[in-house]
Amino acid sequence: MKLEELQELVFRAGIVGAGGAGFPTHKKLSDKAEIIVVNAAECEPMVMVDHHIMQKHLQLIVDILNFLLDTIGAKQAIIGIKGKNMHLLDPEAVKNMEGTRISVKQIPDVYPAGDEVVLTYETTGRIIPEGAIPLSVGVMVCNMETLFNIWKLFNENTPVVEKYVNIGGDTEHDMTVKVPVGMKISELLAACDCTDIEGKRVINGGPMMGKLVDIEKDVVTKTTKGLLLLPETHPVIQRRLQPMSVTLKRAAAACCNCHMCSDMCPRNLLGHHLEVHKTLRAASHSEITNAESFTQSALCCGCGVCTVIACQQMLDPQAISMAVKGELAKQGFKRTNNTTPEHVRPERAGRLVSSDLLIRRLGVGKYIKPEVKRDMRAFSPERVYIQMKQHVGAPAIPTVKVGDTVKIGDIVAQTPETALGTTMHASIPGKIAEVSPFEVVIERQ
Ligand code: SF4
Ligand code: SF4
């Protein structure tokens, strides 16, 4: 198969990064990639989706990696996994990798090992320049579930209509389920017997980078991964509920300029010029004389180490940095003075944040269960709400009208191929009930 054909099929199947912001996968597939790095780090506490795919489908992942290596012309693939999770790998599939272009690399049990800049360094020794993507150093990083979606496309002719989701936290059991894209989160929780939600809030993602969910309005998208229930009084929730005006006032009053937040920052430790204490002080003191204090936030990945681990004053540099980054992005700002680090900072090894420390600081240890069940119950929502923006880039544009009949897998929206985006499909059979620039609603028939 030619690379262009592969890119077209992946675009039409609506495959986007299932583990992060939803970068359209067809744009990652490039003949410039020498190494495919498989992100199996899954370093946020309590998120276990990729663990289950690794356990159950590793041979399929190896098969699709071989196909991708041949098609894009890359030389090797490296599966980056924490040593503590090696036992999850199917021994037969690992044996089959011996002497092939695919290998497993143990990475340290630290946070954020799954950040693609950190992962690229840990698996290949290559440092991605500031503001650049992995391809700039010949690497394509792909998440486990994304690869599984590519396998399903070529082996079952299935576009992305389902999402693996982990439900856990302050729940009786933790489980991983397979859910139709577009199902309401309230219905999903009810169908999973999570009815005791009084006084709790839900985070989509992990406790470090996840976002608060509006239980009544939000739906499952192609990037929903972990739905984590926590009491509203928990610090992980309280931090997210704090208005930015209060965050800034607290920073102005209490920051002692110790710069521990910058010293512990994983991107800074890789040699990037990201000193978040300067952003925090500039924003909280309204100091606008040094623009770089703001523009450097473009290098921040929002991992939260500065807030949860580094700051002893309980301030929130992560929130401030991400707010500044978001505002600059909205205004179309692009940082131009990016540099390429030649080596990581010598103190990096001593400043890595272990998963154990992270769990203690977050105060989520009591919610971690010994087992996360893989629960294959079927969900049959009466309505699904297919969002037009589930990915990085331009929203998809509906291609159906009210009253049309669709079956599972039919295309209901697509981003023009000239723009960065993807394709959306019906996840249940039925009639189109509503169409807007934001969503296509399908009613089961
Ligand atoms: S959230 Fe904080 S620690 Fe993480 S990359 Fe941004 S500035 Fe660095
Ligand atoms: S660690 Fe906290 S107190 Fe120290 S500079 Fe950063 S924000 Fe200020």
XYZ file of C-alpha atoms and ligand atoms in Angstrom:
461
model
C 0.000 0.000 0.000
C 1.189 3.523 -0.777
C 1.582 6.041 2.062
C -0.991 8.422 0.506
C -3.552 5.626 0.352
C -2.909 4.761 4.013
C -3.314 8.427 5.015
C -6.599 8.685 3.089
C -8.040 5.525 4.669
C -7.025 6.599 8.175
C -8.596 10.032 7.577
C -11.845 8.474 6.326
C -11.920 6.106 9.325
C -11.826 9.095 11.684
C -8.762 7.911 13.590
C -7.289 10.502 15.953
C -4.924 10.166 18.904
C -7.003 8.268 21.445
C -4.751 9.098 24.352
C -4.437 12.865 24.337
C -5.778 15.893 22.520
C -6.916 13.917 19.468
C -4.326 14.841 16.865
C -5.516 13.441 13.496
C -3.463 10.277 12.978
C -3.249 10.475 9.174
C -1.173 13.658 9.594
C 1.329 11.774 11.743
C 1.888 9.032 9.173
C 4.971 10.221 7.352
C 7.889 8.769 5.409
C 10.105 11.026 7.540
C 9.536 8.766 10.561
C 12.482 6.475 11.264
C 11.125 5.142 14.533
C 7.559 4.471 15.656
C 7.315 4.851 19.424
C 4.287 3.178 20.998
C 3.086 5.063 24.029
C 2.201 2.404 26.585
C 3.231 4.529 29.579
C -0.251 5.460 30.785
C 1.232 7.372 33.691
C -1.819 9.121 35.182
C -2.943 7.245 38.317
C -6.103 5.152 37.877
C -6.176 5.293 34.066
C -5.848 1.745 32.729
C -7.279 1.646 29.196
C -4.022 0.902 27.389
C -3.136 -1.692 30.024
C -6.164 -3.691 28.970
C -5.420 -3.377 25.245
C -1.814 -4.481 25.866
C -2.946 -7.462 27.867
C -5.548 -8.619 25.410
C -4.352 -7.517 21.973
C -0.543 -7.189 21.947
C -0.127 -9.534 18.966
C -2.578 -7.419 16.948
C -0.586 -4.306 17.879
C 2.607 -6.052 16.686
C 0.887 -7.041 13.428
C -0.263 -3.499 12.687
C 3.179 -2.124 13.603
C 4.756 -4.421 11.011
C 2.265 -3.163 8.425
C 2.974 0.494 9.321
C 6.752 -0.020 9.281
C 6.476 -1.427 5.740
C 4.081 1.269 4.531
C 5.777 4.374 5.895
C 9.302 2.953 5.529
C 10.345 3.389 9.173
C 13.221 1.260 10.448
C 11.991 0.194 13.863
C 9.209 0.369 16.420
C 9.726 0.659 20.163
C 6.997 -0.079 22.696
C 7.675 2.184 25.692
C 6.277 0.585 28.851
C 6.996 0.946 32.541
C 8.944 -1.933 34.091
C 6.188 -2.510 36.645
C 3.761 -3.263 33.793
C 5.927 -5.709 31.854
C 3.885 -8.599 33.254
C 0.888 -7.318 31.271
C 2.539 -8.181 27.975
C 1.442 -11.424 26.346
C 4.651 -13.572 26.557
C 3.883 -15.265 23.230
C 3.675 -11.899 21.432
C 6.886 -10.724 23.142
C 8.645 -13.903 21.990
C 7.433 -13.288 18.439
C 9.149 -9.874 18.511
C 12.608 -11.367 19.043
C 14.933 -10.539 16.160
C 12.299 -8.336 14.466
C 12.157 -4.571 13.989
C 9.868 -4.254 17.018
C 11.188 -4.155 20.565
C 10.026 -3.351 24.079
C 11.794 -0.670 26.064
C 11.332 -0.378 29.819
C 10.932 3.214 30.886
C 11.142 4.504 34.456
C 8.020 4.517 36.622
C 7.839 8.305 36.693
C 5.349 11.015 35.823
C 4.856 12.245 33.062
C 6.514 9.337 31.236
C 3.682 9.414 28.684
C 4.318 13.019 27.615
C 5.550 12.552 24.056
C 8.629 14.742 24.574
C 9.610 12.765 27.693
C 8.705 9.423 26.088
C 10.718 10.166 22.947
C 13.764 10.901 25.110
C 13.298 7.841 27.322
C 12.840 5.431 24.401
C 15.226 6.860 21.778
C 17.545 9.297 23.587
C 16.442 12.022 21.136
C 15.400 15.434 22.494
C 12.575 17.114 20.602
C 13.395 20.809 20.053
C 11.279 23.457 21.771
C 7.878 23.872 20.142
C 8.478 20.991 17.702
C 6.759 17.648 17.114
C 8.398 14.204 17.426
C 8.722 13.956 13.640
C 11.359 16.705 13.810
C 13.678 14.054 15.297
C 12.404 11.257 13.046
C 9.941 9.825 15.552
C 6.234 9.101 15.264
C 4.568 8.597 18.667
C 1.375 6.548 18.639
C -0.822 5.566 21.530
C -1.838 1.917 22.065
C -5.561 2.438 21.438
C -4.857 4.505 18.324
C -2.856 1.601 16.896
C -5.667 -0.760 17.824
C -8.061 1.501 15.885
C -5.780 1.254 12.827
C -5.760 -2.545 13.216
C -9.586 -2.566 13.351
C -9.744 -0.453 10.195
C -7.648 -2.899 8.184
C -8.897 -6.135 9.707
C -12.531 -5.468 10.517
C -13.169 -2.543 8.165
C -14.392 -0.532 11.155
C -14.054 3.230 11.576
C -13.893 4.799 15.052
C -17.377 4.328 16.485
C -16.461 3.017 19.934
C -14.162 4.187 22.696
C -12.537 2.280 25.529
C -13.226 4.157 28.756
C -12.036 3.532 32.270
C -14.439 4.316 35.139
C -12.950 4.566 38.604
C -12.065 6.666 41.626
C -14.638 6.882 44.427
C -16.615 3.939 43.047
C -17.298 0.438 44.304
C -15.421 -1.175 41.391
C -13.151 0.139 38.659
C -13.867 -1.056 35.163
C -12.853 -0.627 31.547
C -15.778 -0.568 29.132
C -16.277 -0.157 25.387
C -18.755 2.645 24.695
C -20.434 4.019 21.528
C -18.938 7.425 20.700
C -21.479 10.132 21.502
C -23.155 8.380 24.461
C -24.072 10.753 27.301
C -21.762 10.422 30.282
C -24.738 10.501 32.682
C -26.257 7.491 30.879
C -22.934 5.687 30.798
C -22.413 6.096 34.545
C -25.958 4.909 35.239
C -25.502 1.894 32.942
C -22.302 1.053 34.847
C -24.175 1.159 38.179
C -22.407 4.377 39.241
C -25.563 5.906 40.671
C -24.095 7.167 43.945
C -22.841 10.473 42.542
C -24.346 12.925 45.053
C -21.571 15.283 46.233
C -19.088 13.922 43.673
C -17.593 15.388 40.541
C -16.216 13.596 37.507
C -12.899 14.227 35.789
C -12.336 13.190 32.196
C -8.734 11.975 32.110
C -6.431 11.502 35.066
C -6.169 13.504 38.287
C -3.191 15.485 36.923
C -4.369 16.626 33.493
C -8.029 15.640 33.322
C -10.837 18.168 32.918
C -14.020 18.515 34.954
C -17.009 16.939 33.268
C -20.491 18.403 33.068
C -22.222 15.126 33.875
C -25.557 16.102 32.324
C -24.246 17.675 29.121
C -20.956 15.996 28.201
C -20.719 12.933 26.001
C -18.107 10.300 25.222
C -15.734 11.416 22.485
C -12.848 9.761 20.644
C -10.463 11.037 23.327
C -12.442 10.203 26.484
C -10.227 7.838 28.428
C -10.767 7.815 32.163
C -13.902 8.986 33.966
C -12.769 9.504 37.508
C -15.300 10.147 40.267
C -14.054 12.071 43.311
C -15.769 13.861 46.203
C -16.329 17.538 45.444
C -14.274 18.417 48.533
C -11.184 16.550 47.270
C -8.226 18.895 46.516
C -8.024 17.523 42.943
C -11.561 18.823 42.353
C -11.249 21.973 44.448
C -8.228 23.114 42.440
C -10.258 22.848 39.238
C -13.180 24.769 40.728
C -11.032 27.712 41.834
C -11.649 30.802 39.651
C -8.553 32.124 37.850
C -8.976 35.489 39.602
C -8.461 33.739 42.963
C -5.557 31.637 41.615
C -3.795 34.823 40.505
C -4.478 36.679 43.773
C -3.130 33.763 45.813
C -0.037 33.655 43.589
C 0.554 37.398 44.028
C 0.223 37.078 47.800
C 2.137 33.886 48.495
C 4.744 33.146 45.804
C 8.181 33.365 47.426
C 10.001 33.154 44.081
C 11.796 29.952 45.108
C 11.512 28.706 41.476
C 11.058 25.091 42.577
C 8.197 24.917 40.053
C 10.656 25.637 37.238
C 13.378 23.422 38.702
C 11.053 20.396 38.799
C 9.371 21.014 35.416
C 9.861 17.925 33.181
C 10.177 20.061 30.032
C 12.717 22.343 31.728
C 14.705 19.281 32.822
C 14.869 18.169 29.189
C 16.592 21.477 28.406
C 13.635 23.549 27.243
C 13.554 27.198 28.280
C 10.419 26.972 30.368
C 10.581 28.778 33.703
C 7.011 28.740 34.896
C 7.703 30.825 38.027
C 8.317 33.757 35.695
C 4.929 33.273 33.986
C 3.207 33.007 37.362
C 4.835 36.152 38.707
C 4.355 38.152 35.522
C 0.664 37.201 35.325
C -0.105 37.641 39.015
C 1.793 40.957 39.299
C 0.619 42.216 35.881
C 4.262 42.601 34.812
C 4.182 42.965 31.058
C 7.714 44.239 30.491
C 9.169 40.843 29.582
C 7.033 39.191 26.913
C 9.073 35.974 27.073
C 7.678 35.343 30.567
C 4.330 34.814 28.827
C 5.339 33.396 25.445
C 7.381 30.558 26.985
C 4.086 29.049 28.165
C 3.764 27.688 24.606
C 6.299 25.043 25.747
C 4.137 23.868 28.667
C 2.401 20.487 28.323
C 0.154 21.080 31.338
C 1.478 18.060 33.231
C 0.952 19.706 36.642
C 4.238 18.679 38.304
C 4.857 22.343 39.173
C 1.543 22.542 41.039
C 1.170 19.114 42.638
C 4.793 18.275 43.432
C 6.941 21.401 43.399
C 5.068 24.307 44.947
C 5.126 24.217 48.744
C 2.878 27.305 48.890
C -0.025 25.368 47.357
C -0.133 27.703 44.356
C -1.192 26.642 40.871
C 1.454 27.512 38.260
C 0.026 24.788 35.976
C -3.348 26.547 35.729
C -1.754 29.946 35.124
C 0.651 28.629 32.510
C -2.112 26.771 30.646
C -4.422 29.798 30.789
C -1.714 32.008 29.254
C -0.907 29.335 26.650
C -4.599 29.004 25.745
C -5.047 32.747 25.378
C -1.969 33.053 23.150
C -3.153 30.153 20.980
C -6.593 31.779 20.651
C -4.894 34.890 19.324
C -2.900 32.841 16.807
C 0.453 33.402 18.527
C 3.392 31.261 17.370
C 6.659 31.300 19.374
C 9.574 31.868 16.997
C 12.656 31.840 19.257
C 12.589 28.078 19.847
C 15.924 26.394 20.458
C 17.217 22.825 20.316
C 18.665 21.501 23.574
C 21.858 19.507 23.078
C 21.491 17.560 26.276
C 19.174 17.202 29.222
C 19.963 19.049 32.439
C 22.444 17.120 34.601
C 20.135 17.323 37.612
C 17.269 15.616 35.724
C 17.866 12.100 37.080
C 17.515 13.288 40.667
C 14.324 15.230 40.006
C 12.144 12.634 38.326
C 8.773 12.231 40.038
C 7.955 8.638 40.962
C 4.393 7.358 40.605
C 4.324 6.570 44.340
C 5.177 10.142 45.270
C 2.591 11.437 42.813
C -0.179 9.279 44.282
C 0.731 10.408 47.816
C 0.744 14.086 46.874
C -2.547 13.808 45.034
C -4.158 11.988 47.949
C -5.792 9.432 45.666
C -4.190 6.264 47.093
C -7.387 5.134 48.801
C -9.242 5.120 45.480
C -6.801 2.784 43.760
C -8.282 -0.720 43.646
C -6.248 -3.914 43.360
C -8.099 -4.819 40.182
C -9.686 -3.001 37.267
C -12.252 -5.255 35.612
C -12.481 -5.483 31.855
C -16.251 -5.325 31.529
C -17.644 -6.082 28.095
C -21.280 -5.230 28.808
C -23.056 -3.790 25.751
C -24.478 -0.274 25.732
C -27.503 0.639 23.624
C -28.153 4.357 24.080
C -31.368 5.626 22.509
C -29.569 8.767 21.319
C -25.956 9.633 20.594
C -24.540 13.125 20.192
C -21.636 13.032 17.726
C -19.501 16.088 18.436
C -17.996 17.939 15.468
C -14.843 18.823 17.396
C -13.311 15.783 19.051
C -9.814 16.433 17.759
C -7.072 18.969 17.112
C -7.800 21.190 14.097
C -10.949 22.400 12.347
C -14.367 20.997 13.304
C -15.975 18.420 11.048
C -18.885 19.617 8.891
C -22.117 17.589 8.925
C -22.761 15.621 5.717
C -26.249 14.407 6.730
C -29.609 16.111 7.220
C -32.460 15.650 9.664
C -34.511 12.565 8.756
C -31.673 10.658 7.018
C -31.334 7.024 8.015
C -27.866 5.821 9.030
C -26.308 2.541 10.052
C -23.266 2.059 12.285
C -20.136 3.280 10.502
C -21.863 5.628 8.033
C -20.122 8.979 7.660
C -22.096 11.804 9.281
C -19.489 14.613 9.141
C -16.067 15.371 7.743
C -13.466 18.124 7.878
C -12.491 19.345 4.383
C -9.336 17.456 3.373
C -7.483 20.751 2.926
C -7.771 21.459 6.674
C -6.428 19.583 9.690
C -9.286 17.420 10.917
C -11.055 14.099 10.593
C -14.243 12.169 9.799
C -17.172 11.322 12.104
C -19.397 8.248 11.853
C -22.716 7.003 13.179
C -22.135 4.922 16.318
C -25.694 3.547 16.491
C -28.205 2.746 13.733
C -31.062 5.204 13.463
C -32.431 8.472 12.123
C -30.704 11.833 12.198
C -32.693 13.831 14.762
C -30.708 17.090 14.887
C -27.888 18.697 12.939
C -25.906 21.758 14.025
C -22.348 23.053 13.508
C -21.524 21.455 16.897
C -23.120 18.024 16.770
C -25.139 15.470 14.873
C -27.760 13.734 17.006
C -28.821 10.214 16.048
C -31.940 8.571 17.437
C -31.938 4.762 17.555
C -34.430 2.948 15.326
S 2.534 22.138 33.858
Fe 4.238 23.004 35.007
S 5.679 21.340 35.211
Fe 4.293 20.752 33.557
S 5.257 21.464 31.678
Fe 3.908 23.115 32.378
S 5.221 24.432 33.569
Fe 6.296 22.484 33.385
S 7.227 26.892 43.554
Fe 5.464 28.114 44.210
S 6.331 29.628 45.572
Fe 8.052 28.779 44.427
S 8.270 30.147 42.658
Fe 6.931 28.488 42.032
S 4.879 29.261 42.385
Fe 6.285 30.579 43.564
